[in-house]
Amino acid sequence: VLGNMRHVIDDLPLERRGTAMYLSKFMVAVGAGLLDAALNYLWDETIGELRKRIINYDLQYFFDQAATDPAKRNDLDGPEDLLKITDDELIRSAAKIGFISDLGLHQLDLVRHMRNHASAAHPNQHELTPYALMGYLETCIKEVITLPESPTMIETSTLLRNIKTATVTESD
């Protein structure tokens, strides 16, 4: 894995490499032969990046998409409340608003499933292979960590902010 990691990490901008704490832990875990722990760190980096993007986009709109139960929606307000959204809800809702492609959603769902059933996150008797782990790394980097914001996402975010600003101005 370490020998092939450069080919995958090359897609990660240099400035992002310095702040990718969990990817650093991923590499250390791989070096120690702890592939199941490495998958955990990879998932943490991916979910952390996705949460940052959602906060920078429009948190309230995201919560509207993620929480279909009104009681749960009433309990979601600030960035800290993203922790109340399960990883499954997070990636599905991110796909719903266009942060993740349909193919990316399915690939990330597999990584999430493997993290829950074959990593150090939960007791299990499964063994990860280095090749599978490299595939998961590539998926997470391409589908979330280095995915550029699309023009549609930027326009939607701007539109939502303008609507909120106009609504606040009109009510004053």
CSV table of C-alpha atoms in Angstrom, one decimal:
chain,number,residue,atom,x,y,z
A,1,VAL,CA,0.0,0.0,0.0
A,2,LEU,CA,2.8,2.5,0.9
A,3,GLY,CA,4.6,1.8,-2.3
A,4,ASN,CA,1.5,2.6,-4.4
A,5,MET,CA,0.1,5.4,-2.2
A,6,ARG,CA,2.0,8.2,-4.0
A,7,HIS,CA,0.0,7.5,-7.1
A,8,VAL,CA,-3.2,8.1,-5.3
A,9,ILE,CA,-1.9,10.9,-3.0
A,10,ASP,CA,-0.6,12.8,-6.0
A,11,ASP,CA,-4.2,14.0,-6.6
A,12,LEU,CA,-4.2,15.7,-3.2
A,13,PRO,CA,-2.9,19.3,-3.3
A,14,LEU,CA,0.2,20.0,-1.3
A,15,GLU,CA,-1.5,22.5,1.0
A,16,ARG,CA,-4.2,19.9,1.8
A,17,ARG,CA,-1.6,17.2,2.6
A,18,GLY,CA,-0.4,19.3,5.5
A,19,THR,CA,-3.8,19.5,7.1
A,20,ALA,CA,-5.0,15.9,6.4
A,21,MET,CA,-4.4,14.6,9.9
A,22,TYR,CA,-6.3,11.4,9.5
A,23,LEU,CA,-4.5,10.6,6.2
A,24,SER,CA,-1.3,10.9,8.1
A,25,LYS,CA,-2.6,8.4,10.7
A,26,PHE,CA,-3.8,6.3,7.8
A,27,MET,CA,-0.2,6.0,6.5
A,28,VAL,CA,1.2,5.2,9.9
A,29,ALA,CA,-1.4,2.5,10.4
A,30,VAL,CA,-0.6,1.0,7.0
A,31,GLY,CA,3.1,1.1,7.8
A,32,ALA,CA,2.4,-0.9,11.0
A,33,GLY,CA,0.3,-3.4,9.0
A,34,LEU,CA,-2.9,-2.3,10.7
A,35,LEU,CA,-5.1,-2.1,7.6
A,36,ASP,CA,-8.3,-2.2,9.6
A,37,ALA,CA,-7.3,0.8,11.6
A,38,ALA,CA,-6.1,2.6,8.4
A,39,LEU,CA,-9.6,2.2,7.0
A,40,ASN,CA,-11.0,3.9,10.1
A,41,TYR,CA,-8.7,6.8,9.7
A,42,LEU,CA,-9.5,7.1,6.0
A,43,TRP,CA,-13.2,7.2,6.8
A,44,ASP,CA,-12.7,9.9,9.5
A,45,GLU,CA,-10.8,12.1,7.0
A,46,THR,CA,-13.5,11.7,4.4
A,47,ILE,CA,-16.4,12.4,6.7
A,48,GLY,CA,-14.6,15.4,8.2
A,49,GLU,CA,-14.0,16.9,4.8
A,50,LEU,CA,-17.6,16.3,3.8
A,51,ARG,CA,-18.8,18.1,7.0
A,52,LYS,CA,-16.5,21.1,6.2
A,53,ARG,CA,-17.9,21.4,2.7
A,54,ILE,CA,-21.5,21.2,4.0
A,55,ILE,CA,-20.8,23.9,6.6
A,56,ASN,CA,-19.3,26.2,3.9
A,57,TYR,CA,-22.3,25.5,1.5
A,58,ASP,CA,-25.6,26.0,3.4
A,59,LEU,CA,-26.0,24.1,6.6
A,60,GLN,CA,-29.7,24.8,7.1
A,61,TYR,CA,-30.5,23.6,3.5
A,62,PHE,CA,-28.5,20.5,4.2
A,63,PHE,CA,-30.4,19.8,7.4
A,64,ASP,CA,-33.7,20.3,5.6
A,65,GLN,CA,-32.5,17.5,3.2
A,66,ALA,CA,-31.0,15.2,5.8
A,67,ALA,CA,-33.7,15.3,8.4
A,68,THR,CA,-37.0,14.3,7.1
A,69,ASP,CA,-38.4,13.8,10.6
A,70,PRO,CA,-39.6,17.2,11.8
A,71,ALA,CA,-38.7,16.4,15.4
A,72,LYS,CA,-35.1,15.6,14.4
A,73,ARG,CA,-34.9,18.7,12.1
A,74,ASN,CA,-35.9,20.9,15.0
A,75,ASP,CA,-32.9,19.6,16.9
A,76,LEU,CA,-30.4,20.6,14.1
A,77,ASP,CA,-29.1,24.2,13.9
A,78,GLY,CA,-25.4,24.7,14.0
A,79,PRO,CA,-22.2,23.0,12.7
A,80,GLU,CA,-21.9,21.0,15.9
A,81,ASP,CA,-25.2,19.4,15.1
A,82,LEU,CA,-23.7,17.7,12.0
A,83,LEU,CA,-22.5,15.1,14.5
A,84,LYS,CA,-26.2,14.1,15.1
A,85,ILE,CA,-26.4,13.1,11.4
A,86,THR,CA,-25.3,9.5,10.8
A,87,ASP,CA,-22.6,8.8,8.2
A,88,ASP,CA,-25.2,7.1,6.1
A,89,GLU,CA,-27.5,10.1,6.2
A,90,LEU,CA,-24.6,12.4,5.6
A,91,ILE,CA,-23.4,10.8,2.4
A,92,ARG,CA,-27.0,10.2,1.1
A,93,SER,CA,-28.0,13.8,1.8
A,94,ALA,CA,-24.7,15.1,0.3
A,95,ALA,CA,-25.6,13.1,-2.9
A,96,LYS,CA,-29.1,14.5,-2.8
A,97,ILE,CA,-27.8,18.1,-3.0
A,98,GLY,CA,-25.2,17.3,-5.6
A,99,PHE,CA,-22.0,17.1,-3.5
A,100,ILE,CA,-21.4,13.5,-4.4
A,101,SER,CA,-22.2,11.8,-7.8
A,102,ASP,CA,-24.5,8.8,-7.9
A,103,LEU,CA,-21.5,6.6,-8.6
A,104,GLY,CA,-19.6,8.2,-5.8
A,105,LEU,CA,-22.5,7.6,-3.4
A,106,HIS,CA,-22.4,3.9,-4.1
A,107,GLN,CA,-18.6,3.7,-3.8
A,108,LEU,CA,-18.7,5.6,-0.5
A,109,ASP,CA,-21.5,3.4,0.7
A,110,LEU,CA,-19.2,0.4,0.2
A,111,VAL,CA,-16.4,2.1,2.0
A,112,ARG,CA,-18.8,3.0,4.9
A,113,HIS,CA,-20.0,-0.6,4.9
A,114,MET,CA,-16.5,-2.0,5.0
A,115,ARG,CA,-15.5,0.5,7.7
A,116,ASN,CA,-18.5,-0.7,9.8
A,117,HIS,CA,-17.9,-4.4,9.2
A,118,ALA,CA,-14.2,-5.0,8.4
A,119,SER,CA,-12.3,-2.3,10.2
A,120,ALA,CA,-11.1,-1.6,13.8
A,121,ALA,CA,-14.3,0.4,14.3
A,122,HIS,CA,-16.2,-2.8,15.4
A,123,PRO,CA,-15.1,-6.3,16.4
A,124,ASN,CA,-15.0,-8.5,13.3
A,125,GLN,CA,-13.1,-11.5,11.8
A,126,HIS,CA,-12.6,-10.0,8.4
A,127,GLU,CA,-9.3,-9.2,6.9
A,128,LEU,CA,-8.8,-6.3,4.5
A,129,THR,CA,-6.5,-6.7,1.6
A,130,PRO,CA,-4.0,-4.0,0.6
A,131,TYR,CA,-5.5,-3.8,-2.9
A,132,ALA,CA,-9.0,-3.2,-1.5
A,133,LEU,CA,-7.7,-0.5,0.9
A,134,MET,CA,-6.0,1.3,-2.0
A,135,GLY,CA,-9.3,1.3,-3.9
A,136,TYR,CA,-11.0,2.8,-0.8
A,137,LEU,CA,-8.3,5.4,-0.5
A,138,GLU,CA,-8.7,6.4,-4.2
A,139,THR,CA,-12.5,6.5,-3.9
A,140,CYS,CA,-12.4,8.8,-0.8
A,141,ILE,CA,-9.8,11.1,-2.3
A,142,LYS,CA,-11.5,11.4,-5.7
A,143,GLU,CA,-15.2,11.5,-4.6
A,144,VAL,CA,-14.9,13.8,-1.5
A,145,ILE,CA,-11.4,15.0,-0.4
A,146,THR,CA,-10.3,16.6,-3.7
A,147,LEU,CA,-13.6,16.9,-5.4
A,148,PRO,CA,-13.9,20.5,-6.7
A,149,GLU,CA,-17.0,22.4,-6.1
A,150,SER,CA,-19.2,22.3,-9.2
A,151,PRO,CA,-20.6,25.5,-10.7
A,152,THR,CA,-24.1,24.3,-9.9
A,153,MET,CA,-23.1,23.9,-6.2
A,154,ILE,CA,-21.7,27.4,-6.1
A,155,GLU,CA,-24.7,28.9,-7.9
A,156,THR,CA,-27.1,27.1,-5.6
A,157,SER,CA,-25.2,28.2,-2.5
A,158,THR,CA,-25.3,31.8,-3.7
A,159,LEU,CA,-29.0,31.6,-4.6
A,160,LEU,CA,-29.8,30.2,-1.1
A,161,ARG,CA,-27.8,33.0,0.6
A,162,ASN,CA,-29.5,35.7,-1.6
A,163,ILE,CA,-33.0,34.3,-0.8
A,164,LYS,CA,-32.2,34.3,3.0
A,165,THR,CA,-30.8,37.8,2.8
A,166,ALA,CA,-33.9,39.0,0.8
A,167,THR,CA,-36.2,37.3,3.3
A,168,VAL,CA,-34.5,38.9,6.3
A,169,THR,CA,-34.5,42.3,4.6
A,170,GLU,CA,-38.2,42.1,3.7
A,171,SER,CA,-39.2,41.1,7.3
A,172,ASP,CA,-37.3,44.2,8.7
